[in-house]
Coordinates of C-alpha atoms in Angstrom, one line a residue:
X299 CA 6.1 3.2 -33.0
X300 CA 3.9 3.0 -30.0
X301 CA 4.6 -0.8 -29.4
X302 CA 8.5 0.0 -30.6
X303 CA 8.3 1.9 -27.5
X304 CA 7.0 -0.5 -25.1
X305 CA 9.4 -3.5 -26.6
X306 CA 12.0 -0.9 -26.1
X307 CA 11.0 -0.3 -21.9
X308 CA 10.6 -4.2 -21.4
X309 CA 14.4 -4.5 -23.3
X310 CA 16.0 -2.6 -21.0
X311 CA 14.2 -3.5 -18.1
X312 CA 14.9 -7.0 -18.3
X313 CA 18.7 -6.1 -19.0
X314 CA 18.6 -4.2 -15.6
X315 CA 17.9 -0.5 -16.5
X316 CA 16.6 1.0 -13.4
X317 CA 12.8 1.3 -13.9
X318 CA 13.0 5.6 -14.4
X319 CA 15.4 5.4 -17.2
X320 CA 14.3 2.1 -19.1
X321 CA 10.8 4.6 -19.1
X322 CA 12.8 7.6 -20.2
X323 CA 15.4 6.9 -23.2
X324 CA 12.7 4.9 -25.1
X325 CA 10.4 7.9 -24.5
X326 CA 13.2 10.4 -25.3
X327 CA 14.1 8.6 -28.4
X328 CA 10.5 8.4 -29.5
X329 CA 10.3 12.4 -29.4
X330 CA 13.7 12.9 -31.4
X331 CA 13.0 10.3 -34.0
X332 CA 9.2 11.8 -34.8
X333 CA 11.0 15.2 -34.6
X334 CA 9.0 16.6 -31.9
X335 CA 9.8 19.6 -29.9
X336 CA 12.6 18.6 -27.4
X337 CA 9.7 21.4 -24.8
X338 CA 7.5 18.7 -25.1
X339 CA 9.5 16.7 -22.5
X340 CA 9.1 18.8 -19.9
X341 CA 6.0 20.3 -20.3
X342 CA 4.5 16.6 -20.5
X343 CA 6.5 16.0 -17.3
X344 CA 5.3 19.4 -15.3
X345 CA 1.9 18.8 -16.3
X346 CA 2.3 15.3 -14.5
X347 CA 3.3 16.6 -11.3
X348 CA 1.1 19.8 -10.9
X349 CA -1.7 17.7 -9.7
X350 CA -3.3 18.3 -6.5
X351 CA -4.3 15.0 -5.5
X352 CA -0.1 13.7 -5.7
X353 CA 0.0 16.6 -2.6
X354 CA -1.2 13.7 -0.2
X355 CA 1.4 11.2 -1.2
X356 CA 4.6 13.4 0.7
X357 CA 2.2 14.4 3.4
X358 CA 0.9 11.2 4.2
X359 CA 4.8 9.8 3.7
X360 CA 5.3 12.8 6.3
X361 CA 2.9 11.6 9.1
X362 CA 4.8 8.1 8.8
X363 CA 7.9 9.0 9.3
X364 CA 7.0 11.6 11.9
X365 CA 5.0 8.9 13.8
X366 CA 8.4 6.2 13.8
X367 CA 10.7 9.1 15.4
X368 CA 8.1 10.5 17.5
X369 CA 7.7 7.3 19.4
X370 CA 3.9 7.1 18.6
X371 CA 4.4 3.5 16.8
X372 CA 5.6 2.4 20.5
X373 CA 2.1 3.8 22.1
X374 CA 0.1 2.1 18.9
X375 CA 2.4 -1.8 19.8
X376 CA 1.8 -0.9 23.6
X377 CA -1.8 -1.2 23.3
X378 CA -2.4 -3.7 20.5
X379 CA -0.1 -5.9 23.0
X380 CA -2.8 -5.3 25.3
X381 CA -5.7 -5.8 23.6
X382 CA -4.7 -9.0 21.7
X383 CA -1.7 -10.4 23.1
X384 CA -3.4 -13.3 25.2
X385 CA -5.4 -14.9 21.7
X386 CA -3.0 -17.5 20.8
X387 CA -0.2 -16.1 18.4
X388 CA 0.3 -13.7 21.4
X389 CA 2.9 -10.6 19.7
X390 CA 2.2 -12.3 16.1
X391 CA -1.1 -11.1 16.6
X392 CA -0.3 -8.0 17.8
X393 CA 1.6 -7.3 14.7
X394 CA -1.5 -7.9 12.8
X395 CA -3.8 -5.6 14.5
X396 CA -0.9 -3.1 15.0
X397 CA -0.4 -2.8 11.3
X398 CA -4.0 -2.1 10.7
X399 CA -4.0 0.6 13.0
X400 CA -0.7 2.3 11.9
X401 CA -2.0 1.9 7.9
X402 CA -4.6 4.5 9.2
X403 CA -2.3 6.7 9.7
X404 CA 0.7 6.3 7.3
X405 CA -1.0 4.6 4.1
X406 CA 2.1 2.7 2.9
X407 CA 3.0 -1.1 3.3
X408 CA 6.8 -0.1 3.7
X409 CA 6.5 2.3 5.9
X410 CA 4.4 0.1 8.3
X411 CA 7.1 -2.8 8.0
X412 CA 10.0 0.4 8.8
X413 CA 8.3 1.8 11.5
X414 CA 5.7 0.0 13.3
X415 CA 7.2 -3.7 11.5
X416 CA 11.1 -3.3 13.0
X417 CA 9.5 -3.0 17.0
X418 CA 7.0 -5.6 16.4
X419 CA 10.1 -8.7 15.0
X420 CA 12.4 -7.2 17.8
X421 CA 10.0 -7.7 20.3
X422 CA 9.0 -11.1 18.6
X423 CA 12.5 -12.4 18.2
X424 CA 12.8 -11.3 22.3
X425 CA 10.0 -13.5 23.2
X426 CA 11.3 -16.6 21.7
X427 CA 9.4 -16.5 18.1
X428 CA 11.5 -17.7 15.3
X429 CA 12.7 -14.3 13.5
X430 CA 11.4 -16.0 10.0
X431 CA 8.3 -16.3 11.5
X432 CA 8.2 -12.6 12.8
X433 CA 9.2 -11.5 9.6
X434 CA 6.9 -13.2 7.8
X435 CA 3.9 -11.9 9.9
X436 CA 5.1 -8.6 9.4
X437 CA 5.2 -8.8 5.7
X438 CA 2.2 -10.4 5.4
X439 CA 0.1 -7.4 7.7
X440 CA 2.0 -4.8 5.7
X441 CA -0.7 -5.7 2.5
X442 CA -2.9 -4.1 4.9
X443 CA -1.6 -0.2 4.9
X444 CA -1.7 0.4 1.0
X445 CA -5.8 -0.6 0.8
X446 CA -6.8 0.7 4.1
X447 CA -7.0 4.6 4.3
X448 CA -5.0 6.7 3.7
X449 CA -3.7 4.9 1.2
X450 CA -0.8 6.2 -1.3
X451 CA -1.5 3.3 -3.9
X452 CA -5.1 4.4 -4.0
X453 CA -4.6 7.9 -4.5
X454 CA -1.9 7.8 -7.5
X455 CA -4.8 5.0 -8.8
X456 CA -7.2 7.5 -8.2
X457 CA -5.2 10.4 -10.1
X458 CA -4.1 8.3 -13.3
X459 CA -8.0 7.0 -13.7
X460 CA -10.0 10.1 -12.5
X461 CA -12.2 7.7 -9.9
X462 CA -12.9 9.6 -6.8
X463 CA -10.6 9.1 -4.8
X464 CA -12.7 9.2 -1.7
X465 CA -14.3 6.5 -2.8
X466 CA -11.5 4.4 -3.4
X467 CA -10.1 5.4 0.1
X468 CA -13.9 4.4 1.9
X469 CA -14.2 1.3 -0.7
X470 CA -10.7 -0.1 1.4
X471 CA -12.1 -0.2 4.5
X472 CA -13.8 -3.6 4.2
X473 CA -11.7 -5.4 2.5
X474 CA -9.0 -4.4 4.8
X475 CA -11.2 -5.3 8.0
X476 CA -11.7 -9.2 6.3
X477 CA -7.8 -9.3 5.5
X478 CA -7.5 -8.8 8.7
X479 CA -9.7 -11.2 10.5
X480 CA -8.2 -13.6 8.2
X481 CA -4.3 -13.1 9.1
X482 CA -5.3 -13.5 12.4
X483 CA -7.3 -16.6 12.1
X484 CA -4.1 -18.1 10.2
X485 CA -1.9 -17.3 12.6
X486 CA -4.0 -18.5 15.6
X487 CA -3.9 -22.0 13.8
X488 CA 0.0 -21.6 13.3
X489 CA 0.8 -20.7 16.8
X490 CA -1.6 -23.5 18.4
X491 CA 0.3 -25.8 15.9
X492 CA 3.8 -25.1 16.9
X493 CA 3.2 -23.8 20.6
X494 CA 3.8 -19.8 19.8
X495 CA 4.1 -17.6 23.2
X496 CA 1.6 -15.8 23.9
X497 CA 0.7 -13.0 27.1
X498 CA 0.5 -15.3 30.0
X499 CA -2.9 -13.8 31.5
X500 CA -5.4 -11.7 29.7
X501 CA -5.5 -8.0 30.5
X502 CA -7.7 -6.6 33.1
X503 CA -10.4 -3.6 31.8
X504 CA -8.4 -1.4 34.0
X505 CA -5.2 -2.2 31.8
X506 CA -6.8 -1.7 28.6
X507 CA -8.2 1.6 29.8
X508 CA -4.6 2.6 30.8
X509 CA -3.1 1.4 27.7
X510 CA -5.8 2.7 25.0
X511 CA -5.2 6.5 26.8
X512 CA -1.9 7.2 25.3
X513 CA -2.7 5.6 21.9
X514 CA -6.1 7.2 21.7
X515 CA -5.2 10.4 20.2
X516 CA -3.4 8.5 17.1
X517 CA -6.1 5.9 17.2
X518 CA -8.3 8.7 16.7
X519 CA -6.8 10.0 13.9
X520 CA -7.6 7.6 10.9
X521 CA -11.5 8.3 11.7
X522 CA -11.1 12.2 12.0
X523 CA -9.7 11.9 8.5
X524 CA -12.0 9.0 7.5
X525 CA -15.0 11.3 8.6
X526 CA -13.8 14.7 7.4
X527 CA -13.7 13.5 3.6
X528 CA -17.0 11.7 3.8
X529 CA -19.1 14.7 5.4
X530 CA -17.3 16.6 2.6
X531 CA -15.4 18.8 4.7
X532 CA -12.1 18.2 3.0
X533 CA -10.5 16.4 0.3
X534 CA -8.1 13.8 0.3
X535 CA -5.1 16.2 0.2
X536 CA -7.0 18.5 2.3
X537 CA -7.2 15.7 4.6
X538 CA -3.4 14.5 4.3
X539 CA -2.4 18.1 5.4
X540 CA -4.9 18.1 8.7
X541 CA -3.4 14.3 9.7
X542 CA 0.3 15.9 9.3
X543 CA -1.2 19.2 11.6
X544 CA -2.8 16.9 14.1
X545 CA 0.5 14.4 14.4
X546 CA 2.4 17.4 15.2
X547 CA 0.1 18.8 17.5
X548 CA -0.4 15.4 19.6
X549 CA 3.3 14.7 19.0
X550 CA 4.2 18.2 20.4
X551 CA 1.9 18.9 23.1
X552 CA 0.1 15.3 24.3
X553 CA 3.2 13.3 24.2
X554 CA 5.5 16.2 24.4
X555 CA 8.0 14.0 22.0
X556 CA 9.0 16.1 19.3
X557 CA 11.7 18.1 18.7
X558 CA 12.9 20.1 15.6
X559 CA 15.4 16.9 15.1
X560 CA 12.6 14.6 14.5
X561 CA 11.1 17.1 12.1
X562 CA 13.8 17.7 10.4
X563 CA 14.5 14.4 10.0
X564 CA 11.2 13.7 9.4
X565 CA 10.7 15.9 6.5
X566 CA 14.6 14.7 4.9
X567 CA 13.3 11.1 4.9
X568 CA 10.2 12.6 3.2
X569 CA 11.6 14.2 0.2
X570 CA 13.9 10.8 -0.3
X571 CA 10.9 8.9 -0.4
X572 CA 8.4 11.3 -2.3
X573 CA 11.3 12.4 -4.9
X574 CA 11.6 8.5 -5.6
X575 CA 7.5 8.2 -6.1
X576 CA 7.2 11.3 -8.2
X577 CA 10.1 10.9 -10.5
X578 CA 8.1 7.7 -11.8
X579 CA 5.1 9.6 -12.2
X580 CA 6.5 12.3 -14.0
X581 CA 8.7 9.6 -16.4
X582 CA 5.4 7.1 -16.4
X583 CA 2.9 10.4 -18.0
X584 CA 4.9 11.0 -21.0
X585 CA 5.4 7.3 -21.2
X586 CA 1.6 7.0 -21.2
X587 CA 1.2 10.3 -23.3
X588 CA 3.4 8.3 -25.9
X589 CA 1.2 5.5 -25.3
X590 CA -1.7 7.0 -26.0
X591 CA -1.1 9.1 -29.4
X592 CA 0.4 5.7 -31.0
X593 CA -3.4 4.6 -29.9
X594 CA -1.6 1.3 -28.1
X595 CA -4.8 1.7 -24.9
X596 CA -7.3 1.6 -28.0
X597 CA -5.6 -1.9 -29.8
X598 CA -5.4 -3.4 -26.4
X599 CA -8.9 -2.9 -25.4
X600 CA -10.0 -4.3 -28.6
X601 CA -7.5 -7.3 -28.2
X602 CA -9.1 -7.7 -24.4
X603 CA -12.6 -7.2 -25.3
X604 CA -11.7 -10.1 -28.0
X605 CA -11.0 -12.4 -25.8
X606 CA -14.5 -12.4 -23.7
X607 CA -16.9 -9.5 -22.7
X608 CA -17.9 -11.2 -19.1
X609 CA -16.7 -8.4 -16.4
X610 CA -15.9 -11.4 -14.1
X611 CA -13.9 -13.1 -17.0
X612 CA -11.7 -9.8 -17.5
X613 CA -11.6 -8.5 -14.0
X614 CA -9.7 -12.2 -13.6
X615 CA -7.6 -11.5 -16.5
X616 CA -6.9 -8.2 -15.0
X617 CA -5.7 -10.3 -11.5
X618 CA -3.4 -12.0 -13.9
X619 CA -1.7 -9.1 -15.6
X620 CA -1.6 -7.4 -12.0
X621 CA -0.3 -10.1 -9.8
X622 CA 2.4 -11.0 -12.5
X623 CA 3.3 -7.6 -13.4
X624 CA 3.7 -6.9 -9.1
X625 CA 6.4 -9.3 -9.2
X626 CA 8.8 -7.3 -11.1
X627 CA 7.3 -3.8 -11.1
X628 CA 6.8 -1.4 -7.7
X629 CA 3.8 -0.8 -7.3
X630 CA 3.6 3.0 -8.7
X631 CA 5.2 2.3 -11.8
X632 CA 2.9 -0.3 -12.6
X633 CA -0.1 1.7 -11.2
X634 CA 0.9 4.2 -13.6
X635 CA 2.0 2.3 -16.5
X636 CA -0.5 -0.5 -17.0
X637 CA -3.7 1.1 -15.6
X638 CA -4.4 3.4 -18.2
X639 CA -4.1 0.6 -20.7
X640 CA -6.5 -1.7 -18.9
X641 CA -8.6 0.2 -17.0
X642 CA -10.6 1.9 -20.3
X643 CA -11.4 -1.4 -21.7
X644 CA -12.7 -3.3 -18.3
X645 CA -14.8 -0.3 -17.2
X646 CA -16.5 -0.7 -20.5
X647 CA -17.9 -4.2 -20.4
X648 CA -19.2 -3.1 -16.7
X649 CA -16.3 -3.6 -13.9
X650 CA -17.0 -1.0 -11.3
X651 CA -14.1 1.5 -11.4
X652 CA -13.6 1.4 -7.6
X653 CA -13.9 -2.0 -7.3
X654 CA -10.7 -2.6 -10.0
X655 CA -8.7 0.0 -8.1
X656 CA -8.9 -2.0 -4.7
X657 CA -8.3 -5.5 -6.7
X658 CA -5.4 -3.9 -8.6
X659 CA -3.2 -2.5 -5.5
X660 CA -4.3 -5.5 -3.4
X661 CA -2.2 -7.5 -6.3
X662 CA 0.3 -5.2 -6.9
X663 CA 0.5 -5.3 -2.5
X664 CA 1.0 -9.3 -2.6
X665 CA 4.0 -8.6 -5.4
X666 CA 6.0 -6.9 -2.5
X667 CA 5.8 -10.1 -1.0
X668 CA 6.8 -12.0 -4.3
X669 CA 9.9 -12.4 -6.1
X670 CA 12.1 -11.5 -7.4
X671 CA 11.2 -7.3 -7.1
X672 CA 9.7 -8.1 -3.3
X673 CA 10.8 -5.0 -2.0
X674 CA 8.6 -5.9 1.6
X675 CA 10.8 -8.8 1.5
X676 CA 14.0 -7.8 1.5
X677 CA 13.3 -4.9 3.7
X678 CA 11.7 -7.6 6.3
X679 CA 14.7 -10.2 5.6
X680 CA 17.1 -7.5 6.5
X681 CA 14.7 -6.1 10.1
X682 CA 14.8 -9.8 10.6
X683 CA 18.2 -11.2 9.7
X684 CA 16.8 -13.7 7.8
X685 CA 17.6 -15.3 4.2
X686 CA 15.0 -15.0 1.7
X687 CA 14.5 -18.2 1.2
X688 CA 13.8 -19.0 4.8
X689 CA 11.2 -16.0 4.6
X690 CA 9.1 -17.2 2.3
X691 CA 9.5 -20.9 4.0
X692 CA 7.7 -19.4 7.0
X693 CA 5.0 -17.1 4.4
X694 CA 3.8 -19.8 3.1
X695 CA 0.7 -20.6 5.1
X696 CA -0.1 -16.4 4.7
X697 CA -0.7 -16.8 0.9
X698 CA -3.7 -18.7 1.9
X699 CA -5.6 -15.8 3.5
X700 CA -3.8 -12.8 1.4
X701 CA -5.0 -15.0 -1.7
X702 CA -8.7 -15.6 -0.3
X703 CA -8.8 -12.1 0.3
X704 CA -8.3 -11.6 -3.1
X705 CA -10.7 -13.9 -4.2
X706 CA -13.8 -12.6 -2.0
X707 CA -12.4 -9.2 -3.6
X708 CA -12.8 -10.5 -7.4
X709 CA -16.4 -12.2 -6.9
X710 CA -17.7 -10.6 -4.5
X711 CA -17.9 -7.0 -5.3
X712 CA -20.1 -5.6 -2.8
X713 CA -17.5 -6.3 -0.3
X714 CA -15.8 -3.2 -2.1
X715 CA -18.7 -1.2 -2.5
X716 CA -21.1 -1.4 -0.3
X717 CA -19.6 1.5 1.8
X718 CA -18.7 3.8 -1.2
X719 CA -22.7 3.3 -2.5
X720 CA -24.0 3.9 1.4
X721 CA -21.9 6.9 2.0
X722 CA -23.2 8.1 -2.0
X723 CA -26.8 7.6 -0.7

């Protein structure tokens, strides 16, 4: 029944189901045709959501929108412009460095392209760069909010496979800093090639100073939080609650921005978004809880563990399932779906735990960017008013570094967890 069940989810899927219900019937049918109690539905469901650590994902959500309408994105562009708009690239590297900094704060590869992405390919398309090109810089820096803390991915990962989540949030911060360097060493060879703008002069120390004083208080932000859960002063929730407090304060009396509008709007964009997240988890637990009576995790491992018992061997296996199943799942559902199944069996044959979390978003990240679910690229062909097709013309040379990134994540693991094991010391 158990594999009945996950024929069933892939049948309607593939004939177009959306992704909640093709979990749900299959699920619902399974508990009428065994004869279960029909209460088992929802108190499979309810014990889903009453999890504390699934508090972050609508509070972090919250900061991001609150940060787009409260015009701190424009403070965050303002002095990445100023920092790095001179290397060649000029506003293409901007958007790079930008993203980081905004994925400190909002945790979320869509809402960086929404917020911080839509200023940075206006301003890009102003300056003369091609928009595909804009948009395809955009996309490509958005990989960098879902590993870099906070990070929503992570903590859903972190809830479904009981791995601390603090170390999954600190275990980011590396990989995200080498993504990084790498985007922007791609696109300082694409803009030399094809003669990008850049800033005609560099910025003096004085202009820096200027333009890092607005921004500081939201730069600041991502290492209050960062700090705070290391030093064990809050959790990761506690911590998603204290970035929403601090936004507000900074928003309210620093920049004196907000008004009951933005938050209002703020928190109505929040509940769209977090409503869509948790509806998946709640469907995906009894999904899994199905899963898991009919024993399909235990048949699996033993089918996996078949195949080879090398933790490199598997953890490249893993990539495959990942990157594949990123293509046509978001990135919660198949977080929340497939992890359980293969998490168990790769965490026995000695694949570090935090290590697999950061590999598996960073897959399930580059399957935003890849057909045909790419929801990052049909949000950034639409910002951009660009066809697809021209998008991923101009992505092209980005696979290179996104895909190295994943590499030097797969075999070289203390890349991962050489800050988790430092801060554990």
């Amino acid at each position: 029944m158990g594999f009945a069940v996950v024929i069933a989810f892939l049948s309607l899927f593939l004939l177009g189901f959306p992704v909640v219900y093709a979990i749900l019937l299959p699920s619902i049918a399974y508990v009428v045709i065994e004869g279960l109690p029909l209460g088992l539905l929802a108190q499979r469901i309810t014990y889903a959501l009453d999890s504390f650590p699934l508090v972050a994902v609508p509070l972090f959500i919250f900061v991001g929108n609150l940060m787009n309408l409260s015009g701190i994105t424009d403070r965050i562009f303002r002095f990445a412009y100023t920092l790095v708009g001179r290397i060649p690239g000029g506003l293409a590297q901007v958007n790079v460095f930008g993203s980081l900094v905004f994925s400190g704060m909002s945790g979320a590869a869509l809402a960086d392209i929404g917020g911080l992405g839509r200023i940075e390919i206006d301003a890009m398309k102003k300056r003369g760069f091609d928009p595909a090109f804009a948009g395809a810089v955009t996309g490509a820096s958005a990989t960098l909010g879902p590993i870099f803390p906070p990070s929503i991915p992570l903590i859903v990962y972190g809830s479904v496979t009981s791995v601390s989540i603090v170390q999954l949030l600190v275990a980011g911060i590396m990989p995200a800093l080498v993504c990084t360097a790498l985007l922007m060493l791609t696109v300082f060879f694409v803009a030399t090639l094809h003669k990008h703008p850049r800033a005609e002069r560099r910025a003096t120390a004085g202009e820096m100073a200027l333009a890092l004083l607005p921004a500081l208080p939201a730069i600041v932000a991502p290492a209050l939080m960062i700090s705070g859960m290391t030093l064990g002063i809050f959790t990761p929730t506690e911590a998603a609650a204290v970035t929403a407090v601090y936004v507000i304060i900074i928003s309210a009396v620093i920049y004196r921005e907000l008004t009951l509008e933005h938050l209002w709007n703020s928190a109505v964009l929040t509940a769209r978004s977090s409503s869509a997240i948790l509806i998946i988890v709640a469907a995906a637990a009894l999904f899994g809880w199905i899963l898991a009576v009919e024993q399909v995790p235990q048949s699996f491992a033993a089918a996996l563990l078949g195949l080879s018992k090398d933790p490199l061997m598997l953890l490249i296996i893993a990539n495959l399932i990942f990157f594949v199943a990123g293509m046509f799942l978001d990135s919660t559902t198949a977080t929340l779906l497939l992890v359980p199944i293969i998490a168990p069996p790769l965490v026995m044959a000695g694949v570090d735990p935090v290590q697999l979390g950061i590999v598996t978003i960073f897959n399930l990240m580059l399957g935003l960017l890849t057909p045909p679910m790419g929801l990052s690229l049909f949000l950034v062909a639409d910002i951009a008013k660009v066809s697809i097709k021209q998008l991923l013309r101009a992505l092209l040379p980005f696979y290179i570094p996104l895909l190295t990134t994943l590499a030097i994540l797969t075999l070289a693991k203390d890349i991962t967890l050489w800050l988790p094991r430092m801060i554990a010391q």
